[in-house]
Amino acid sequence: MRHVIALDVGGTGMKAALVGADGTLLHEDRRATGRERGPDAVVAGILDFAADLRAHGIDRLGEPAAAAGVAVPGIVDETRGIAAYAANLGWRDVPLRTLLTERLDSPVALGHDVRTGGLAEGRVGAGRGADRFLFVALGTGIAGAIGVDGRVEAGAHGFAGEIGHIVVRPAGTPCPCGQHGCLERYASAAAVSEAWAAACKDPEADAADCAKAVTSGDPNAVRIWQGAVDALADGLVTALTLLDPRTLVIGGGLAEAGETLFTPLRDAVRRRVTFQKLPTIVPAALGDTAGCLGAGLLAWDLLKTTDGMEVTT
Ligand SMILES: [Zn+2]
């Protein structure tokens, strides 16, 4: 059966699937990324995992995968197929697409993890049917994916969608990117966890605990939470002023708070817009499978392009 390999490489784990033409997951698997073994071992682990998935396809589906899509974190040059930098994996300028193409003997698409997850949310998840959407993931950091007519904009240099580094509090908290007051210093799951841990003097307390304390009316939690919501609304209004999305899909750890986040966030965005059209603000629907599903879409897109070229040449 014709299928593709989808592989989502995260900081701690890799999720993979063999995906049929209609999006059916024919096989799923997970492995540890093993970042403690260093970047070379991580790359070798990705190549081995992909090769094992190819073998599984031959064995169980009667043919090798027709293509592969691989999503990786950090800075990704999708056009050249290079994993340029990932702080959490320690690699620099890894020609991952070439390495995978040689190993798999099939075409390979390399994508950025959040943009790839956003592609899946936009096509088959919470943004399904929206011609223009913005996906924002509130995790350790904050990143976004700008969806235009079924694809995600990567930008000229692979940096499009970095909404986490929009300055929302000039002269505010320093950010590792070199600026002060970046959105992700206030509204990421990590930032809320840090603020709540400090407020309740419990280093183990995290954003989910803060959300629970908000629902029980804890004034410190409410103050921290509303601070994050206000910063997020400031950043989102800048983004929607530029992009005019029809749907705003919010995912990542902080979005798991559900209406504890979405009700005040919708209010905060509504209060800030003047002439801009309010997009529909919805939670992400695919959870942590978005990256893997998006990697499958990248692979199938690649085949459509390749097949199209075969037809015309
Ligand atoms: Zn920054």
XYZ file of C-alpha atoms and ligand atoms in Angstrom:
314
model
C 0.000 0.000 0.000
C 1.304 3.439 -0.948
C 2.332 5.367 2.181
C 4.779 7.921 3.560
C 6.954 8.172 6.661
C 6.080 10.953 9.137
C 8.591 11.726 11.866
C 8.390 14.433 14.531
C 11.621 14.984 16.451
C 11.146 16.612 19.846
C 13.545 17.563 22.618
C 12.905 14.341 24.533
C 10.947 12.008 22.252
C 10.408 11.216 18.584
C 6.951 10.309 17.274
C 6.586 8.523 13.982
C 3.911 7.098 11.746
C 3.375 5.499 8.377
C 0.559 7.487 6.774
C -1.715 6.446 3.928
C -2.885 8.732 1.108
C -6.166 9.482 2.930
C -4.309 10.425 6.136
C -4.868 7.078 7.854
C -2.161 6.178 10.364
C -1.117 2.685 9.271
C 1.562 2.279 11.929
C 2.724 4.389 14.879
C 5.913 4.272 16.900
C 7.853 6.328 19.443
C 11.491 6.482 20.515
C 13.584 8.601 22.861
C 15.522 11.386 21.121
C 18.497 10.693 23.384
C 19.838 14.234 23.428
C 22.070 13.359 26.402
C 24.180 11.338 23.954
C 25.048 14.460 21.924
C 23.988 15.847 18.547
C 25.783 13.269 16.361
C 24.038 10.418 18.166
C 20.687 12.217 17.851
C 21.153 12.507 14.072
C 22.193 8.834 13.857
C 19.103 7.928 15.917
C 16.824 9.841 13.526
C 18.353 8.098 10.489
C 18.056 4.658 12.148
C 14.449 5.288 13.158
C 13.575 6.380 9.619
C 15.327 3.326 8.128
C 13.429 1.005 10.501
C 10.149 2.646 9.491
C 11.027 2.090 5.840
C 11.762 -1.584 6.591
C 8.463 -1.877 8.444
C 6.643 -0.538 5.365
C 8.295 -3.095 3.082
C 7.531 -5.861 5.555
C 3.933 -5.011 6.439
C 2.641 -2.822 3.612
C 4.437 -4.499 0.733
C 6.474 -1.524 -0.434
C 8.867 1.129 0.878
C 7.513 4.556 1.824
C 7.141 6.778 -1.242
C 8.449 9.817 0.673
C 9.204 11.052 4.168
C 8.370 14.203 6.113
C 10.480 15.086 9.131
C 9.794 17.924 11.600
C 12.616 19.181 13.827
C 12.878 21.948 16.436
C 14.951 25.116 16.339
C 15.913 27.042 13.237
C 15.177 25.134 10.056
C 16.050 26.057 6.490
C 13.238 24.182 4.780
C 14.269 25.175 1.261
C 17.795 23.792 1.625
C 16.725 20.964 3.940
C 19.094 21.979 6.718
C 18.506 21.770 10.473
C 20.382 25.012 11.174
C 20.303 25.190 14.961
C 18.492 23.695 17.926
C 19.453 24.815 21.416
C 17.870 21.741 23.024
C 19.550 19.215 20.697
C 22.859 21.037 20.295
C 23.146 20.659 16.540
C 24.246 23.186 13.934
C 23.858 23.062 10.147
C 22.924 19.396 9.839
C 22.069 18.567 6.184
C 19.280 16.344 7.421
C 17.312 16.159 4.185
C 20.326 14.923 2.212
C 21.247 12.410 4.929
C 17.693 11.055 5.062
C 17.298 10.983 1.275
C 20.466 8.886 0.977
C 19.381 6.552 3.766
C 15.786 6.102 2.601
C 16.268 6.326 -1.163
C 13.125 8.465 -1.394
C 12.264 12.178 -1.450
C 12.295 13.865 1.965
C 10.725 17.112 3.214
C 12.239 18.786 6.259
C 10.032 21.073 8.338
C 10.118 23.256 11.444
C 8.260 21.596 14.344
C 5.783 24.384 15.107
C 5.145 25.272 11.461
C 4.615 21.589 10.707
C 2.214 21.197 13.643
C 0.467 24.354 12.479
C 0.096 22.895 8.989
C -1.755 19.921 10.480
C -3.946 22.104 12.718
C -4.787 24.292 9.720
C -5.635 21.470 7.342
C -7.058 18.678 9.471
C -7.328 20.154 12.988
C -8.869 23.190 14.675
C -8.301 25.507 11.704
C -9.720 23.091 9.150
C -11.293 24.968 6.280
C -9.778 28.359 7.176
C -8.016 29.947 4.202
C -5.979 32.178 6.557
C -5.045 31.043 10.038
C -2.463 31.713 12.699
C -1.382 28.850 14.946
C 0.387 29.818 18.172
C 1.965 27.232 20.486
C 2.419 28.249 24.122
C 5.062 25.840 25.379
C 8.570 26.240 26.753
C 8.721 29.173 24.371
C 6.141 30.647 22.028
C 6.179 30.139 18.276
C 3.643 30.474 15.530
C 2.693 29.219 12.097
C 1.181 31.512 9.487
C -1.235 29.555 7.313
C -2.045 30.800 3.839
C -4.220 28.777 1.450
C -3.309 25.391 2.892
C 0.401 25.960 3.335
C 2.527 27.554 6.058
C 4.748 30.548 5.356
C 8.390 29.888 6.276
C 9.727 33.346 5.403
C 12.790 34.237 3.359
C 15.204 32.884 5.989
C 13.075 30.340 7.861
C 12.073 32.694 10.683
C 8.444 33.491 9.858
C 6.005 33.090 12.739
C 8.401 33.833 15.622
C 5.665 35.632 17.531
C 7.302 34.723 20.862
C 9.911 37.399 20.204
C 7.520 40.258 19.542
C 8.353 42.827 22.227
C 5.250 43.371 24.346
C 6.910 45.002 27.379
C 9.641 47.415 26.185
C 12.593 47.416 28.622
C 11.055 44.363 30.284
C 12.469 40.970 31.206
C 15.636 40.006 29.258
C 15.167 37.248 26.673
C 17.879 34.801 25.494
C 17.306 36.182 21.970
C 19.007 39.425 23.062
C 15.934 41.653 23.377
C 13.985 42.711 26.441
C 10.279 42.178 27.020
C 9.586 39.427 24.479
C 6.138 37.836 24.575
C 7.479 34.404 25.535
C 9.017 35.828 28.708
C 5.444 36.512 29.923
C 2.996 34.129 28.312
C 4.765 30.820 27.648
C 3.918 27.828 29.820
C 7.494 28.074 31.125
C 7.132 31.754 32.087
C 3.849 31.135 33.924
C 5.342 28.097 35.679
C 8.340 30.156 36.780
C 6.197 33.016 38.093
C 3.824 30.681 39.919
C 6.666 28.619 41.421
C 8.216 31.832 42.769
C 4.868 33.117 44.103
C 4.065 29.965 46.049
C 7.717 29.185 46.892
C 7.401 25.689 45.443
C 9.909 24.943 42.665
C 7.719 22.041 41.492
C 4.614 24.211 40.949
C 3.849 24.744 37.266
C 1.464 26.522 34.890
C -1.177 23.801 35.245
C -1.123 24.300 39.033
C -1.448 28.051 38.489
C -4.497 27.480 36.254
C -6.093 25.325 38.968
C -5.407 28.037 41.567
C -7.018 30.598 39.222
C -10.235 28.572 39.116
C -10.264 28.406 42.917
C -9.860 32.203 43.070
C -6.316 32.495 44.474
C -5.503 36.221 44.057
C -1.784 35.642 43.338
C -2.625 33.088 40.695
C -5.224 35.396 39.147
C -2.675 38.243 39.003
C -0.007 36.073 37.343
C -2.516 34.483 34.949
C -4.058 37.801 33.906
C -0.557 39.221 33.362
C 0.164 36.365 30.966
C -3.210 36.764 29.222
C -2.683 40.524 28.776
C 0.818 40.038 27.348
C -0.492 37.318 25.044
C -3.355 39.518 23.851
C -0.882 42.355 23.137
C 1.254 40.011 21.030
C -1.707 38.430 19.265
C -3.242 41.790 18.350
C 0.067 42.834 16.745
C 0.019 39.579 14.786
C -3.588 39.824 13.703
C -3.146 43.465 12.698
C -0.428 42.306 10.292
C -1.926 39.025 9.134
C -5.732 39.330 9.409
C -6.261 35.607 10.065
C -9.728 34.083 9.928
C -8.933 31.615 12.694
C -6.485 31.849 15.576
C -5.546 28.386 16.871
C -3.859 28.320 20.277
C -1.999 25.183 21.366
C 0.824 24.079 23.634
C 0.871 23.403 27.360
C -0.816 26.617 28.467
C -3.806 26.001 26.168
C -4.556 22.821 28.125
C -6.074 25.125 30.761
C -9.096 25.327 28.428
C -11.625 28.055 29.201
C -9.471 29.282 32.108
C -7.298 30.622 29.296
C -9.710 31.070 26.402
C -12.454 33.073 28.126
C -10.168 35.876 29.441
C -8.035 35.722 26.273
C -11.008 36.285 23.956
C -12.075 39.209 26.176
C -8.575 40.697 26.230
C -8.210 40.486 22.443
C -11.707 41.905 21.895
C -10.911 44.898 24.137
C -7.774 45.700 22.150
C -8.985 45.599 18.560
C -10.321 48.764 16.980
C -10.697 48.417 13.202
C -9.323 44.866 12.970
C -11.683 41.969 12.378
C -11.782 39.549 15.301
C -10.687 36.077 14.281
C -12.296 32.996 15.790
C -10.041 31.993 18.711
C -10.026 28.226 19.226
C -7.937 25.634 21.077
C -5.723 23.320 19.045
C -7.388 19.991 18.322
C -4.560 17.574 17.565
C -2.509 17.773 20.763
C 0.984 16.319 20.588
C 0.242 14.398 17.377
C 0.107 17.624 15.320
C 3.809 17.555 14.425
C 3.699 13.973 13.232
C 0.483 14.488 11.227
C 1.983 17.632 9.702
C 5.155 15.745 8.756
C 2.937 13.266 6.895
C 1.234 16.143 5.061
C 4.646 17.557 4.062
C 5.608 14.176 2.611
C 2.373 13.826 0.632
C 2.702 17.425 -0.609
C 6.170 16.553 -1.847
C 4.795 13.612 -3.826
C 2.079 15.767 -5.370
C 4.763 18.193 -6.537
C 7.036 15.400 -7.765
C 4.194 13.504 -9.431
C 3.060 16.740 -11.047
C 6.538 17.276 -12.462
C 6.611 13.713 -13.740
C 3.378 14.343 -15.581
C 4.551 17.575 -17.186
C 8.067 16.472 -18.176
Zn 13.171 37.136 22.582
